Coordinates of C-alpha atoms and ligand atoms in Angstrom, one line a residue:
V1 CA 0.0 0.0 0.0
A2 CA 1.5 3.4 -1.0
L3 CA 2.2 5.6 2.0
N4 CA 0.1 8.7 2.1
Q5 CA -2.4 10.4 4.4
A6 CA -5.5 8.8 2.8
N7 CA -4.1 5.3 3.0
L8 CA -2.8 5.8 6.5
E9 CA -6.4 6.2 7.8
K10 CA -7.8 3.4 5.7
V11 CA -5.5 0.6 4.5
I12 CA -2.1 0.6 6.2
P13 CA -2.0 -2.6 8.3
A14 CA -2.6 -2.5 12.1
T15 CA 0.9 -4.0 12.7
V16 CA 2.3 -0.6 11.8
V17 CA 2.2 2.1 14.5
K18 CA 0.6 5.3 13.3
P19 CA 0.1 8.9 14.4
Q20 CA -2.6 9.1 17.0
Y21 CA -3.4 12.7 16.1
A22 CA -5.5 14.1 13.4
R23 CA -3.3 15.5 10.6
P24 CA -5.0 17.8 8.2
G25 CA -2.8 18.4 5.1
D26 CA -2.7 22.2 5.6
G27 CA -0.9 22.0 8.9
R28 CA -3.7 23.9 10.7
F29 CA -3.3 21.6 13.7
I30 CA 0.2 23.1 14.5
D31 CA 0.8 25.8 17.0
H32 CA 4.5 26.5 16.3
Y33 CA 7.1 25.5 13.7
M34 CA 10.6 24.1 13.8
C35 CA 12.3 24.4 10.4
H36 CA 14.9 21.7 10.0
M37 CA 17.9 21.8 7.6
G38 CA 19.4 18.4 6.7
V39 CA 16.3 16.1 6.6
G40 CA 18.3 12.9 6.1
G41 CA 18.1 9.6 8.0
F42 CA 19.1 10.9 11.4
H43 CA 16.7 13.8 11.8
R44 CA 13.9 11.4 10.8
S45 CA 14.9 8.7 13.4
H46 CA 15.5 11.2 16.2
Q47 CA 14.2 14.8 16.6
A48 CA 11.1 14.1 14.3
V49 CA 10.3 11.1 16.4
Y50 CA 10.4 13.0 19.8
T51 CA 8.2 15.7 18.1
D52 CA 5.8 12.9 16.9
D53 CA 5.7 11.5 20.4
L54 CA 4.7 14.9 21.7
L55 CA 1.9 15.3 19.1
N56 CA 0.7 11.8 20.2
L57 CA 0.9 12.8 23.8
A58 CA -1.2 16.0 23.2
A59 CA -3.8 13.8 21.3
S60 CA -4.0 11.3 24.1
L61 CA -4.5 14.0 26.8
E62 CA -7.2 15.6 24.7
A63 CA -9.0 12.3 24.3
K64 CA -8.7 11.6 28.0
N65 CA -9.8 15.0 29.2
G66 CA -12.2 15.8 26.4
S67 CA -10.7 19.3 26.0
P68 CA -7.6 20.7 24.3
S69 CA -4.4 19.9 26.3
D70 CA -1.8 22.4 27.4
V71 CA 0.9 20.6 25.4
K72 CA 1.7 22.9 22.5
K73 CA 1.7 21.2 19.1
W74 CA 5.0 21.7 17.2
G75 CA 5.3 20.7 13.6
I76 CA 8.5 20.4 11.5
V77 CA 9.1 22.0 8.1
G78 CA 12.0 20.3 6.3
I79 CA 14.3 22.6 4.4
G80 CA 16.5 21.2 1.6
L81 CA 19.5 23.4 0.7
M82 CA 21.5 21.1 -1.4
P83 CA 20.6 20.3 -5.1
W84 CA 20.4 16.5 -4.2
D85 CA 17.7 17.3 -1.5
S86 CA 15.2 17.5 -4.4
K87 CA 14.9 13.7 -4.0
M88 CA 13.7 13.9 -0.4
Y89 CA 11.5 16.9 -1.3
N90 CA 9.7 14.9 -4.1
I91 CA 9.4 11.7 -2.1
L92 CA 8.0 13.4 1.0
K93 CA 5.6 15.5 -1.1
A94 CA 4.2 12.4 -2.7
Q95 CA 3.8 10.7 0.7
D96 CA 2.1 13.8 2.4
H97 CA 5.4 14.1 4.3
L98 CA 4.8 10.7 6.0
Y99 CA 7.6 8.1 6.3
T100 CA 8.2 4.8 8.0
L101 CA 10.7 4.3 10.8
L102 CA 11.9 0.8 11.2
S103 CA 13.5 0.2 14.6
R104 CA 15.5 -3.0 15.0
G105 CA 17.3 -4.5 17.9
H106 CA 17.7 -7.6 20.1
T107 CA 14.2 -6.9 21.5
G108 CA 12.5 -7.1 18.1
S109 CA 11.4 -4.8 15.3
E110 CA 8.8 -2.1 15.0
A111 CA 7.5 -0.2 12.0
R112 CA 6.1 3.2 12.8
V113 CA 4.7 5.9 10.5
V114 CA 5.9 9.4 11.7
G115 CA 3.8 12.4 10.9
S116 CA 5.5 15.3 12.6
I117 CA 7.1 16.6 9.4
V118 CA 4.2 18.7 7.9
D119 CA 5.9 20.4 5.0
F120 CA 9.2 20.5 3.0
M121 CA 10.7 23.4 1.1
F122 CA 13.4 23.1 -1.5
A123 CA 15.5 26.2 -1.3
P124 CA 17.2 26.1 -4.8
E125 CA 13.6 26.4 -6.2
N126 CA 12.8 29.5 -4.2
H127 CA 15.3 30.9 -1.8
Q128 CA 13.1 33.9 -0.8
A129 CA 10.2 31.6 0.2
V130 CA 12.6 29.8 2.6
I131 CA 13.9 33.1 4.0
D132 CA 10.3 34.2 4.5
K133 CA 9.3 30.9 6.3
L134 CA 12.3 31.1 8.6
A135 CA 11.6 34.8 9.4
H136 CA 7.9 34.1 10.0
V137 CA 6.7 34.7 13.6
D138 CA 5.4 31.1 13.9
T139 CA 8.8 29.7 13.3
R140 CA 10.5 29.5 16.7
I141 CA 13.4 27.1 16.2
V142 CA 15.7 26.4 13.2
S143 CA 17.4 23.1 13.7
L144 CA 20.2 21.3 11.8
T145 CA 21.6 17.8 11.2
M146 CA 23.6 18.6 8.1
T147 CA 26.9 16.8 8.8
E148 CA 30.1 18.6 9.9
K149 CA 30.8 19.9 6.4
G150 CA 27.7 22.2 6.6
Y151 CA 29.3 24.3 9.3
C152 CA 31.8 25.7 6.8
Q153 CA 34.5 26.0 9.3
D154 CA 38.2 26.2 8.7
V155 CA 40.8 24.2 10.7
N156 CA 40.6 26.8 13.5
G157 CA 36.8 26.6 13.7
D158 CA 36.3 30.0 12.1
L159 CA 33.9 30.6 9.2
D160 CA 35.9 29.6 6.1
R161 CA 35.6 32.5 3.8
A162 CA 37.3 30.5 1.1
N163 CA 34.4 27.9 1.2
A164 CA 32.6 28.2 -2.1
L165 CA 29.1 28.4 -0.5
V166 CA 30.2 31.0 2.0
K167 CA 31.9 33.1 -0.7
S168 CA 28.8 33.0 -3.0
D169 CA 26.5 33.8 -0.1
L170 CA 28.5 36.9 0.9
D171 CA 29.2 38.0 -2.7
G172 CA 25.4 37.9 -3.3
D173 CA 24.5 39.8 -0.1
L174 CA 22.6 36.7 1.1
A175 CA 19.8 37.1 -1.5
K176 CA 20.0 33.5 -2.5
P177 CA 21.9 31.7 0.3
S178 CA 23.0 28.2 -0.4
S179 CA 24.9 27.5 2.9
A180 CA 22.8 26.8 6.0
I181 CA 24.7 29.6 7.8
G182 CA 23.9 32.1 5.1
M183 CA 20.2 31.1 5.1
I184 CA 20.1 31.5 8.9
V185 CA 21.7 34.9 8.8
A186 CA 19.5 36.1 6.0
A187 CA 16.4 35.1 8.0
L188 CA 17.7 36.7 11.2
R189 CA 18.4 39.9 9.2
K190 CA 14.8 39.9 8.1
R191 CA 13.5 39.4 11.6
K192 CA 15.6 42.2 12.9
Q193 CA 14.3 44.5 10.1
E194 CA 10.7 43.6 10.8
G195 CA 10.9 43.6 14.6
T196 CA 10.1 39.9 14.9
P197 CA 11.6 38.1 17.9
S198 CA 14.5 35.7 17.0
F199 CA 14.4 32.0 16.7
T200 CA 16.6 29.4 18.6
V201 CA 19.3 27.8 16.4
L202 CA 19.4 24.1 17.5
S203 CA 22.4 22.1 16.2
C204 CA 21.9 18.4 16.4
D205 CA 25.1 17.4 14.7
N206 CA 27.9 15.4 16.2
L207 CA 30.2 18.3 16.9
P208 CA 31.7 19.0 20.3
E209 CA 29.8 22.0 21.8
N210 CA 27.7 22.0 18.7
G211 CA 25.7 25.1 19.8
D212 CA 28.8 27.1 20.6
K213 CA 30.3 26.1 17.2
I214 CA 27.3 27.2 15.2
K215 CA 27.0 30.4 17.2
H216 CA 30.5 31.3 16.3
V217 CA 30.1 30.9 12.6
V218 CA 26.6 32.5 12.5
L219 CA 28.0 35.5 14.4
Q220 CA 31.0 35.8 12.1
M221 CA 28.8 35.7 9.0
A222 CA 26.3 38.2 10.6
G223 CA 29.4 40.4 11.3
Y224 CA 30.4 40.4 7.7
V225 CA 26.9 41.7 6.9
S226 CA 27.0 44.5 9.5
A227 CA 28.2 45.1 13.0
E228 CA 24.6 45.9 14.0
L229 CA 23.3 42.6 12.8
R230 CA 26.0 40.7 14.7
E231 CA 25.1 42.6 17.8
W232 CA 21.3 42.0 17.4
V233 CA 21.9 38.2 16.8
E234 CA 24.2 38.0 19.8
S235 CA 21.7 39.6 22.1
N236 CA 18.5 38.0 20.8
T237 CA 19.4 34.5 19.6
T238 CA 20.3 31.4 21.6
F239 CA 22.3 28.3 20.4
P240 CA 21.7 25.4 22.9
N241 CA 24.3 22.6 23.0
T242 CA 22.9 19.1 22.5
M243 CA 23.9 15.5 22.7
V244 CA 22.1 13.4 20.2
D245 CA 22.3 9.6 19.9
R246 CA 20.6 7.0 17.8
I247 CA 22.6 4.8 15.4
T248 CA 20.9 5.3 12.0
P249 CA 22.5 3.6 9.0
M250 CA 21.9 4.8 5.5
T251 CA 18.6 3.5 3.9
E252 CA 19.4 0.7 1.4
V253 CA 17.2 -0.9 -1.2
E254 CA 16.9 -3.9 1.1
H255 CA 15.2 -1.7 3.7
I256 CA 12.7 -0.4 1.2
E257 CA 11.9 -4.0 0.2
L258 CA 11.7 -5.1 3.9
V259 CA 9.2 -2.5 4.8
A260 CA 7.1 -3.4 1.8
R261 CA 7.3 -7.2 2.4
D262 CA 7.0 -7.4 6.2
Y263 CA 4.7 -4.4 6.8
M264 CA 3.0 -3.9 3.4
V265 CA 3.9 -0.3 3.3
K266 CA 5.3 1.1 0.0
D267 CA 7.6 3.8 1.2
S268 CA 10.2 5.2 -1.2
W269 CA 12.5 6.4 1.6
P270 CA 12.0 4.7 5.0
V271 CA 14.5 5.1 7.8
I272 CA 16.2 2.3 9.6
A273 CA 17.6 2.7 13.1
E274 CA 18.5 0.9 16.3
D275 CA 16.0 0.6 19.1
F276 CA 18.0 2.9 21.4
S277 CA 17.6 6.7 21.5
Q278 CA 19.0 9.5 23.7
W279 CA 18.8 13.3 23.6
V280 CA 20.2 15.7 26.1
V281 CA 19.4 19.3 25.4
E282 CA 20.7 22.5 27.0
D283 CA 17.9 24.6 28.6
N284 CA 18.5 27.7 26.5
F285 CA 15.7 28.4 24.1
C286 CA 15.0 32.1 23.3
N287 CA 11.5 31.6 21.8
G288 CA 9.9 28.5 23.4
M289 CA 10.8 24.8 23.3
P290 CA 8.7 21.8 22.6
E291 CA 8.1 19.8 25.8
W292 CA 10.5 17.1 24.6
D293 CA 11.3 16.4 28.2
K294 CA 7.8 14.9 28.5
V295 CA 8.7 12.3 25.9
G296 CA 12.1 11.2 27.1
A297 CA 14.6 14.0 26.3
L298 CA 16.7 15.2 29.1
V299 CA 16.8 19.0 29.4
V300 CA 19.8 20.2 31.5
K301 CA 21.9 23.2 32.3
D302 CA 25.1 21.7 31.1
V303 CA 25.3 19.2 28.3
K304 CA 29.1 19.0 28.2
P305 CA 29.7 15.9 30.4
Y306 CA 27.1 13.9 28.3
E307 CA 28.4 15.2 25.1
F308 CA 32.1 14.4 26.0
M309 CA 31.1 10.8 26.9
K310 CA 29.1 10.2 23.8
L311 CA 31.3 12.0 21.2
R312 CA 34.5 10.6 22.5
L313 CA 33.4 7.0 23.1
L314 CA 30.6 6.4 20.5
N315 CA 31.6 8.7 17.6
G316 CA 35.4 8.4 18.3
G317 CA 34.9 4.7 18.7
H318 CA 32.9 4.4 15.5
S319 CA 35.5 6.3 13.4
C320 CA 38.4 4.4 14.9
L321 CA 36.7 1.0 14.6
S322 CA 35.9 1.6 10.9
Y323 CA 39.4 1.9 9.3
I324 CA 41.1 -1.0 11.0
S325 CA 38.0 -3.2 10.4
V326 CA 38.0 -2.4 6.7
L327 CA 41.7 -3.2 6.5
C328 CA 41.0 -6.5 8.2
G329 CA 38.5 -7.3 5.4
Y330 CA 35.1 -6.5 6.9
N331 CA 32.2 -4.5 5.4
Y332 CA 29.6 -4.5 8.2
V333 CA 30.0 -3.2 11.7
D334 CA 28.3 -6.1 13.4
D335 CA 30.5 -8.7 11.5
A336 CA 33.7 -6.8 12.6
M337 CA 32.4 -6.6 16.2
A338 CA 31.9 -10.4 16.2
N339 CA 35.7 -10.8 16.0
P340 CA 37.0 -10.7 19.6
L341 CA 40.1 -8.9 18.4
I342 CA 38.0 -5.9 17.1
S343 CA 35.6 -5.8 20.1
G344 CA 38.7 -6.0 22.3
F345 CA 40.2 -3.1 20.3
I346 CA 37.0 -1.0 21.1
F347 CA 37.2 -1.9 24.8
Q348 CA 40.8 -0.8 24.9
F349 CA 40.0 2.4 23.0
F350 CA 37.3 3.2 25.6
N351 CA 39.9 2.5 28.3
E352 CA 42.3 4.9 26.7
M353 CA 39.7 7.6 26.4
S354 CA 38.2 7.2 29.9
P355 CA 40.7 9.5 31.7
T356 CA 39.6 12.4 29.5
L357 CA 35.8 12.2 30.4
L358 CA 33.9 14.3 32.9
P359 CA 31.8 12.6 35.5
V360 CA 28.2 12.3 34.1
P361 CA 25.3 12.7 36.6
G362 CA 23.6 9.3 37.1
V363 CA 25.7 7.4 34.5
D364 CA 28.2 4.6 35.2
T365 CA 30.7 4.9 32.4
L366 CA 31.6 1.1 32.4
T367 CA 27.9 0.2 32.0
Y368 CA 27.7 2.8 29.2
Q369 CA 30.7 1.2 27.5
K370 CA 29.3 -2.3 27.7
K371 CA 26.0 -1.0 26.2
L372 CA 27.9 0.7 23.4
V373 CA 29.7 -2.6 22.5
E374 CA 26.2 -4.3 22.4
R375 CA 24.8 -1.5 20.2
F376 CA 27.8 -1.6 17.8
G377 CA 27.2 -5.3 17.5
N378 CA 23.5 -5.0 16.6
P379 CA 23.1 -7.5 13.7
Y380 CA 19.7 -6.3 12.7
I381 CA 20.6 -2.9 11.2
K382 CA 23.5 -3.9 9.1
D383 CA 25.4 -0.7 9.5
K384 CA 28.2 -0.3 7.0
L385 CA 31.8 0.4 8.0
T386 CA 32.1 2.9 5.0
R387 CA 29.4 5.0 6.6
L388 CA 31.4 5.3 9.8
A389 CA 34.6 5.9 7.8
K390 CA 33.1 8.8 5.9
D391 CA 34.3 12.4 6.5
G392 CA 37.2 11.4 8.7
S393 CA 38.9 14.7 8.0
K394 CA 36.1 16.4 9.9
K395 CA 35.2 13.7 12.5
M396 CA 38.6 12.5 13.7
A397 CA 39.8 15.9 14.9
N398 CA 36.4 16.7 16.5
T399 CA 36.4 13.5 18.6
L400 CA 40.1 12.8 19.2
K401 CA 42.3 16.0 19.1
E402 CA 41.7 17.3 22.6
A403 CA 41.8 13.9 24.1
V404 CA 45.2 13.1 22.5
I405 CA 46.6 16.4 23.8
E406 CA 45.3 15.7 27.3
L407 CA 46.5 12.0 27.4
S408 CA 50.0 13.0 26.0
E409 CA 50.3 15.8 28.6
K410 CA 49.5 13.4 31.4
G411 CA 51.9 10.7 30.0
L412 CA 49.0 8.2 29.5
S413 CA 48.7 5.6 26.7
T414 CA 47.6 6.7 23.2
K415 CA 48.6 3.4 21.5
V416 CA 45.1 2.3 20.5
I417 CA 44.3 5.8 19.1
A418 CA 47.6 5.8 17.3
L419 CA 46.7 2.4 15.7
A420 CA 43.3 3.8 14.6
N421 CA 45.1 6.8 12.9
A422 CA 47.7 4.6 11.3
A423 CA 44.9 2.4 9.9
W424 CA 43.1 5.6 8.7
I425 CA 46.2 6.8 6.8
R426 CA 46.6 3.3 5.2
Y427 CA 42.9 3.2 4.4
M428 CA 43.0 6.6 2.6
V429 CA 45.6 5.2 0.1
G430 CA 42.5 3.5 -1.3
R431 CA 43.8 0.0 -1.8
M432 CA 43.8 -3.0 0.5
P433 CA 47.3 -3.7 2.0
E434 CA 47.6 -7.4 1.1
T435 CA 45.6 -7.7 -2.1
G436 CA 45.9 -4.2 -3.6
E437 CA 42.1 -4.4 -4.3
A438 CA 40.4 -1.0 -4.4
I439 CA 38.6 0.1 -1.3
L440 CA 35.1 1.2 -2.4
G441 CA 33.0 3.9 -0.9
I442 CA 35.6 6.2 0.4
K443 CA 33.9 9.6 1.0
D444 CA 35.5 12.7 2.4
P445 CA 35.4 16.4 1.4
A446 CA 39.2 16.3 1.5
A447 CA 39.5 12.8 -0.1
D448 CA 42.0 13.9 -2.7
E449 CA 44.3 15.8 -0.3
L450 CA 44.2 12.9 2.2
R451 CA 45.0 10.3 -0.5
D452 CA 48.0 12.3 -1.6
L453 CA 49.2 12.8 1.9
A454 CA 48.6 9.1 2.8
V455 CA 50.6 8.1 -0.3
E456 CA 53.4 10.5 0.8
A457 CA 53.3 9.1 4.3
L458 CA 53.9 5.5 3.1
D459 CA 56.2 6.3 0.2
G460 CA 59.2 3.9 0.2
V461 CA 58.1 2.2 3.5
D462 CA 58.1 -1.2 1.8
Y463 CA 61.7 -0.6 0.9
G464 CA 62.6 0.2 4.5
E465 CA 62.2 4.0 4.5
E466 CA 60.8 5.8 7.5
P467 CA 57.0 6.5 7.3
K468 CA 56.3 10.3 6.9
P469 CA 52.8 10.9 8.3
E470 CA 53.6 14.4 9.7
R471 CA 51.9 16.4 6.9
Y472 CA 48.8 14.2 7.0
I473 CA 48.6 14.7 10.8
E474 CA 49.1 18.4 10.5
F475 CA 46.4 18.7 7.7
V476 CA 43.7 17.1 9.9
F477 CA 44.7 17.9 13.4
G478 CA 46.9 21.0 13.2
A479 CA 50.5 21.6 14.0
E480 CA 50.2 21.0 17.8
I481 CA 49.6 17.3 17.3
V482 CA 52.7 17.0 15.1
E483 CA 54.6 18.3 18.1
L484 CA 53.5 15.3 20.2
K485 CA 56.5 13.2 19.3
G486 CA 55.5 10.2 21.3
F487 CA 52.1 9.9 19.5
V488 CA 53.5 10.6 16.1
G489 CA 56.3 8.0 16.7
E490 CA 53.6 5.4 17.6
I491 CA 51.7 6.2 14.4
K492 CA 55.0 5.7 12.4
D493 CA 55.8 2.4 14.0
L494 CA 52.3 1.1 13.4
L495 CA 52.3 2.2 9.8
R496 CA 55.5 0.3 9.3
S497 CA 54.0 -2.7 11.0
I498 CA 50.8 -2.6 8.8
V499 CA 53.0 -2.4 5.7
T500 CA 55.4 -5.2 6.8
H501 CA 53.1 -7.6 8.7
G502 CA 49.5 -6.6 7.7
A503 CA 46.7 -5.0 9.5
L504 CA 45.5 -8.1 11.4
T505 CA 48.9 -9.0 12.8
T506 CA 49.4 -5.3 13.8
L507 CA 46.1 -5.4 15.6
E508 CA 47.0 -8.7 17.4
D509 CA 50.3 -7.2 18.5
V510 CA 48.8 -4.0 19.8
M511 CA 46.0 -5.9 21.7
A512 CA 48.6 -8.2 23.2
E513 CA 50.6 -5.2 24.3
V514 CA 47.8 -3.1 25.9
A515 CA 45.6 -5.9 27.3
Ligands
NAD601 P1 22.3 11.9 5.8 O1 23.3 11.8 4.8 O2 21.1 10.9 5.8 O3 21.7 13.4 5.8 C1 22.5 14.5 5.8 C2 21.6 15.7 5.4 O4 22.4 16.9 5.4 C3 21.0 15.6 4.0 O5 19.7 16.2 4.0 C4 22.0 16.5 3.2 O6 21.4 17.0 2.1 C5 22.3 17.5 4.2 N1 23.6 18.2 3.9 C6 24.8 17.7 3.5 N2 25.7 18.6 3.4 C7 25.1 19.8 3.6 C8 25.5 21.1 3.6 N3 26.7 21.5 3.3 N4 24.6 22.1 3.9 C9 23.3 21.8 4.3 N5 22.9 20.5 4.3 C10 23.7 19.6 4.0 O7 23.0 11.8 7.2 P2 22.4 11.5 8.6 O8 22.6 10.1 9.0 O9 21.1 12.1 8.7 O10 23.4 12.3 9.6 C11 23.5 13.7 9.5 C12 24.2 14.1 10.8 O11 23.5 13.8 11.9 C13 25.6 13.5 11.0 O12 26.6 14.1 10.3 C14 25.8 13.7 12.5 O13 26.3 14.9 12.7 C15 24.3 13.6 13.0 N6 24.1 12.3 13.6 C16 23.9 11.2 12.8 C17 23.7 9.9 13.5 C18 23.5 8.7 12.6 O14 23.6 7.6 13.2 N7 23.3 8.7 11.4 C19 23.7 9.8 14.9 C20 23.8 11.0 15.6 C21 24.0 12.2 15.0

């Protein structure tokens, strides 16, 4: 059965969980809007689901009390900025913005239709319409899950004025912004001009202190427009930090077929995710917040300890696990995790990172680590290692740089992190060490630069020359890390070992040494 509003009410089978609230197509049932940039898999498995839960809660309270509930009804308007977002735009439009979320884990599977996205706008078709929507008084939050690249930062975290999107936005005086930062600033400028209160900018990307990061680049871009705009944004807009968590692999054709076969729903772009979800949000919203705390989100004064733990262990772990696992011949995360050497590598990685974490209220880090190992090993979601390996140039520094500096300063072990980095450098050469077979699916905004630097790092090593990873390390982590002679020395030794003995033997040796 094709997924759309009419079929939802009539023919979609009862085994599929559906919105419990009435959902007229014109969005009239909504009190406030959150506009979201980067409607991919993760937004649809996470923030849209909490928002859907809240709409269900309002409906159940209304049914119980026979009168409207106090719970405000928030709806999401997806915003597509990139040319390829036309695909999501067209699919969601054909499905009345409904989609299926398939949650899978050890406790079973659930298919659920989510209805909290009520509209989708494709910016390249009409930039001004998007600016107007963001600047409208009913829009109270602009949220983002657009991957690290979308923040347009240079290596120091500043707005990268050489970035093509940033340059064209500023050259065109933000009339047709194509970067998310440009679009936000254009809408804030309109709000200032019209005397409309500001919206909250809510980053839900995996960046350390994601709210502070986006604030920094938004203020910089506003400053390039005018000092007054920067000042207005600084005094009127808030940028809460968040910690977001739900492993969401990319949707594959098999998932589309599975939803059709097992649940009889013809959905052109369902989402697959694990059956675990967590969201910690800083209590810092300048224009109202959906009551996500009523549906499982944790709203706190300081997100940092949660975010440290999650980014350093889960995201750092994911990246580090991916390169060595591919070099050992694996394609899927759960298959790699079934090898005790690789699950042991992850435990030792957690051990190494632990001294850099902050105490987290109510959380035992060892229990958290064990749960992560179980989640990484989830065989029902078939997460691909190439997804975890993607965009290392952005992710590795975000999750590892500060930790490596701290561990080195304290004289603590960095061996497992060094192995992960040696494996990453070898991976970026693009060919398997033993067979020379091409590694497929390498994706990184700096893929070409990294490949050249990786080839340079390994040049002549098979003839006994010293590995030269310094320029690679400087490119991704900055010069300070090159100064950490112990860490760089470990990476060199491990590169030599991978070239001479292979990835698996190198992994065995390191595990025997650190265990
Ligand atoms: P995805 O590829 O499914 O979606 C990414 C979205 O960002 C797409 O809509 C894409 O068009 C948009 N985008 C890409 N580059 C952009 C740019 N320069 N400007 C504006 N938009 C841009 O990926 P996803 O799985 O939804 O993950 C997105 C982000 O969410 C991740 O990078 C991460 O920060 C965060 N996240 C993901 C997961 C997960 O398990 N997938 C878990 C936690 C957090």
